[in-house]
mmCIF file of C-alpha atoms and ligand atoms in Angstrom:
data_model
loop_
_atom_site.group_PDB
_atom_site.id
_atom_site.type_symbol
_atom_site.label_atom_id
_atom_site.label_comp_id
_atom_site.label_asym_id
_atom_site.label_seq_id
_atom_site.Cartn_x
_atom_site.Cartn_y
_atom_site.Cartn_z
ATOM 1 C CA MET G 1 0.000 0.000 0.000
ATOM 2 C CA LYS G 2 1.189 3.533 -0.749
ATOM 3 C CA LEU G 3 2.446 5.425 2.305
ATOM 4 C CA SER G 4 -0.033 8.275 1.688
ATOM 5 C CA GLU G 5 -2.886 5.776 2.130
ATOM 6 C CA GLN G 6 -1.463 4.430 5.386
ATOM 7 C CA TYR G 7 -1.334 7.557 7.541
ATOM 8 C CA LYS G 8 -4.100 10.163 7.719
ATOM 9 C CA LEU G 9 -4.336 13.811 8.669
ATOM 10 C CA ILE G 10 -7.606 14.311 10.502
ATOM 11 C CA LYS G 11 -9.318 17.624 11.208
ATOM 12 C CA PHE G 12 -11.394 17.621 14.384
ATOM 13 C CA LYS G 13 -14.569 19.434 15.290
ATOM 14 C CA ASP G 14 -13.906 22.761 16.933
ATOM 15 C CA LEU G 15 -16.830 23.694 19.122
ATOM 16 C CA GLY G 16 -15.265 27.030 19.970
ATOM 17 C CA ASP G 17 -17.255 30.148 20.619
ATOM 18 C CA GLU G 18 -16.536 33.599 21.984
ATOM 19 C CA ARG G 19 -15.225 31.959 25.166
ATOM 20 C CA GLY G 20 -12.412 30.183 23.289
ATOM 21 C CA ASN G 21 -11.772 26.968 21.401
ATOM 22 C CA LEU G 22 -12.827 23.443 22.312
ATOM 23 C CA VAL G 23 -11.655 20.541 20.173
ATOM 24 C CA VAL G 24 -13.227 17.108 20.606
ATOM 25 C CA ILE G 25 -11.641 13.785 19.658
ATOM 26 C CA GLU G 26 -13.763 10.678 20.129
ATOM 27 C CA GLY G 27 -12.387 7.181 19.642
ATOM 28 C CA ASP G 28 -13.946 3.950 18.473
ATOM 29 C CA GLY G 29 -14.434 4.964 14.847
ATOM 30 C CA MET G 30 -16.099 8.309 15.549
ATOM 31 C CA ASP G 31 -13.210 10.723 14.891
ATOM 32 C CA ILE G 32 -10.344 8.263 14.898
ATOM 33 C CA PRO G 33 -10.358 4.588 13.903
ATOM 34 C CA PHE G 34 -9.445 3.089 17.282
ATOM 35 C CA ASP G 35 -10.571 3.008 20.879
ATOM 36 C CA ILE G 36 -8.221 5.121 23.033
ATOM 37 C CA LYS G 37 -6.460 3.038 25.701
ATOM 38 C CA ARG G 38 -3.570 5.345 26.585
ATOM 39 C CA VAL G 39 -2.658 9.007 26.405
ATOM 40 C CA PHE G 40 0.774 10.560 26.842
ATOM 41 C CA TYR G 41 2.298 13.883 25.952
ATOM 42 C CA ILE G 42 5.748 15.079 25.122
ATOM 43 C CA TYR G 43 6.978 18.573 25.947
ATOM 44 C CA GLY G 44 10.301 20.198 26.722
ATOM 45 C CA SER G 45 12.033 18.516 23.760
ATOM 46 C CA ASP G 46 13.945 21.110 21.749
ATOM 47 C CA SER G 47 14.765 21.490 18.075
ATOM 48 C CA THR G 48 17.888 19.277 18.317
ATOM 49 C CA VAL G 49 16.087 16.231 19.741
ATOM 50 C CA VAL G 50 14.875 13.285 17.660
ATOM 51 C CA ARG G 51 12.286 11.101 19.408
ATOM 52 C CA GLY G 52 10.444 8.015 18.273
ATOM 53 C CA GLN G 53 12.823 6.128 15.991
ATOM 54 C CA HIS G 54 10.750 3.025 16.312
ATOM 55 C CA ALA G 55 7.842 1.084 14.865
ATOM 56 C CA ASN G 56 5.099 -0.618 16.861
ATOM 57 C CA ARG G 57 3.891 -4.022 15.819
ATOM 58 C CA TYR G 58 0.307 -3.496 17.057
ATOM 59 C CA THR G 59 -0.333 -0.017 18.428
ATOM 60 C CA GLU G 60 -1.995 2.707 16.373
ATOM 61 C CA PHE G 61 -1.442 6.334 17.333
ATOM 62 C CA LEU G 62 -2.936 9.758 16.931
ATOM 63 C CA LEU G 63 -0.565 12.719 17.365
ATOM 64 C CA VAL G 64 -1.746 16.269 17.960
ATOM 65 C CA ASN G 65 0.432 19.303 18.669
ATOM 66 C CA VAL G 66 -1.985 20.926 21.098
ATOM 67 C CA SER G 67 0.570 23.720 21.476
ATOM 68 C CA GLY G 68 3.464 24.729 19.230
ATOM 69 C CA SER G 69 4.758 22.567 16.428
ATOM 70 C CA SER G 70 6.841 19.535 15.563
ATOM 71 C CA LYS G 71 7.579 17.408 12.541
ATOM 72 C CA VAL G 72 6.917 13.707 12.116
ATOM 73 C CA LYS G 73 8.711 11.575 9.556
ATOM 74 C CA VAL G 74 6.822 8.414 8.662
ATOM 75 C CA ASP G 75 8.470 5.603 6.756
ATOM 76 C CA ASN G 76 7.006 2.311 5.516
ATOM 77 C CA GLY G 77 10.328 0.907 4.379
ATOM 78 C CA PHE G 78 9.762 2.057 0.798
ATOM 79 C CA GLU G 79 8.651 5.674 1.085
ATOM 80 C CA GLN G 80 9.035 8.502 3.592
ATOM 81 C CA ASP G 81 6.874 11.568 4.216
ATOM 82 C CA ILE G 82 7.370 14.504 6.566
ATOM 83 C CA ILE G 83 4.304 15.997 8.196
ATOM 84 C CA GLU G 84 4.354 19.227 10.181
ATOM 85 C CA LEU G 85 1.941 19.328 13.100
ATOM 86 C CA ASN G 86 1.125 22.903 14.078
ATOM 87 C CA GLN G 87 -2.619 23.123 14.665
ATOM 88 C CA PRO G 88 -4.416 22.012 17.833
ATOM 89 C CA GLY G 89 -7.405 20.928 15.721
ATOM 90 C CA MET G 90 -5.420 18.635 13.428
ATOM 91 C CA GLY G 91 -4.151 15.136 14.183
ATOM 92 C CA LEU G 92 -1.916 12.614 12.464
ATOM 93 C CA TYR G 93 -3.135 9.016 12.536
ATOM 94 C CA ILE G 94 -0.309 6.488 12.329
ATOM 95 C CA PRO G 95 -1.201 2.806 11.914
ATOM 96 C CA SER G 96 0.880 -0.020 13.353
ATOM 97 C CA MET G 97 4.120 -1.024 11.625
ATOM 98 C CA LEU G 98 5.156 2.392 10.335
ATOM 99 C CA TRP G 99 8.567 3.671 11.377
ATOM 100 C CA LYS G 100 8.307 7.170 12.890
ATOM 101 C CA ASP G 101 10.587 9.971 14.036
ATOM 102 C CA MET G 102 9.420 13.116 15.830
ATOM 103 C CA TYR G 103 11.725 16.138 15.735
ATOM 104 C CA ASP G 104 12.047 19.897 15.260
ATOM 105 C CA PHE G 105 10.025 20.628 18.400
ATOM 106 C CA SER G 106 9.252 24.296 18.998
ATOM 107 C CA ALA G 107 10.002 25.588 22.505
ATOM 108 C CA ASP G 108 6.252 25.650 23.257
ATOM 109 C CA SER G 109 5.548 22.226 21.701
ATOM 110 C CA VAL G 110 3.168 19.953 23.568
ATOM 111 C CA LEU G 111 2.689 16.817 21.497
ATOM 112 C CA LEU G 112 -0.337 14.868 22.692
ATOM 113 C CA VAL G 113 -0.379 11.198 21.701
ATOM 114 C CA MET G 114 -3.361 8.858 21.904
ATOM 115 C CA ALA G 115 -2.712 5.140 21.552
ATOM 116 C CA SER G 116 -4.873 2.110 20.813
ATOM 117 C CA ARG G 117 -3.039 -0.133 23.299
ATOM 118 C CA HIS G 118 -1.403 -0.056 26.675
ATOM 119 C CA TYR G 119 2.367 0.290 26.772
ATOM 120 C CA ASP G 120 4.238 -2.920 25.993
ATOM 121 C CA GLU G 121 7.944 -2.660 25.247
ATOM 122 C CA THR G 122 7.932 -6.053 23.497
ATOM 123 C CA GLU G 123 5.880 -4.679 20.589
ATOM 124 C CA TYR G 124 8.469 -1.973 19.828
ATOM 125 C CA ILE G 125 10.940 -2.427 16.982
ATOM 126 C CA ARG G 126 13.794 -0.036 17.721
ATOM 127 C CA ASP G 127 16.292 -1.222 15.115
ATOM 128 C CA TYR G 128 15.652 0.114 11.607
ATOM 129 C CA ASP G 129 17.174 -2.874 9.787
ATOM 130 C CA ALA G 130 15.070 -5.240 11.897
ATOM 131 C CA TYR G 131 12.000 -3.139 11.018
ATOM 132 C CA ILE G 132 12.740 -3.410 7.302
ATOM 133 C CA ALA G 133 13.227 -7.174 7.556
ATOM 134 C CA GLU G 134 10.065 -7.681 9.590
ATOM 135 C CA SER G 135 7.864 -5.403 7.493
ATOM 136 C CA ARG G 136 8.912 -7.134 4.258
ATOM 137 C CA GLU G 137 8.456 -10.572 5.790
ATOM 138 C CA ALA G 138 4.868 -9.648 6.707
ATOM 139 C CA LYS G 139 3.986 -8.932 3.050
HETATM 140 P P1 TYD P 2 10.269 6.381 24.285
HETATM 141 O O1 TYD P 2 9.685 5.213 23.577
HETATM 142 O O2 TYD P 2 11.752 6.602 24.169
HETATM 143 O O3 TYD P 2 9.514 7.719 23.843
HETATM 144 P P2 TYD P 2 9.395 8.349 22.370
HETATM 145 O O4 TYD P 2 8.468 7.464 21.591
HETATM 146 O O5 TYD P 2 8.785 9.688 22.577
HETATM 147 O O6 TYD P 2 10.758 8.470 21.793
HETATM 148 O O7 TYD P 2 9.866 6.288 25.830
HETATM 149 C C1 TYD P 2 10.645 6.849 26.867
HETATM 150 C C2 TYD P 2 10.538 5.966 28.108
HETATM 151 O O8 TYD P 2 9.198 5.948 28.622
HETATM 152 C C3 TYD P 2 10.908 4.516 27.820
HETATM 153 O O9 TYD P 2 11.639 4.021 28.931
HETATM 154 C C4 TYD P 2 9.577 3.805 27.750
HETATM 155 C C5 TYD P 2 8.689 4.624 28.669
HETATM 156 N N1 TYD P 2 7.264 4.668 28.262
HETATM 157 C C6 TYD P 2 6.309 4.075 29.068
HETATM 158 O O10 TYD P 2 6.605 3.459 30.114
HETATM 159 N N2 TYD P 2 4.994 4.149 28.697
HETATM 160 C C7 TYD P 2 4.615 4.793 27.574
HETATM 161 O O11 TYD P 2 3.398 4.850 27.268
HETATM 162 C C8 TYD P 2 5.632 5.400 26.736
HETATM 163 C C9 TYD P 2 5.244 6.100 25.461
HETATM 164 C C10 TYD P 2 6.932 5.315 27.129
#
């Protein structure tokens, strides 16, 4: 499958009014394709830091820069795309088995991540060559 069909940029409902903005993200196929089991957020990473550098065998993710900006490089072993996240109402859906790097964090970046599974280190592939081998084997 083409990389551009694997990840998705999703725009969420903004129920803002004169009091300010309110963005809603519902799981289970409503706004995003999975049920949310875990939430974490990354902040205080600066523009020199590269995070991620792994693929997950099972977990799907949704990434939202609720403040500031960052870039995400996704890689399926054949193609790579770079997506800039800089809007609190916009999320990047990443399916399982895509390699991902997060970098170029602005000083005010708060990167909110929603995940379809609980944390399990054994489903992480942290070696790029091993990822390539395993993703090709699965085809
Ligand atoms: P790491 O995978 O390096 O984060 P990133 O994907 O942003 O590069 O995680 C840092 C540490 O936190 C590592 O020891 C694993 C641990 N961790 C958890 O215990 N639970 C979690 O949900 C996450 C994302 C990480």
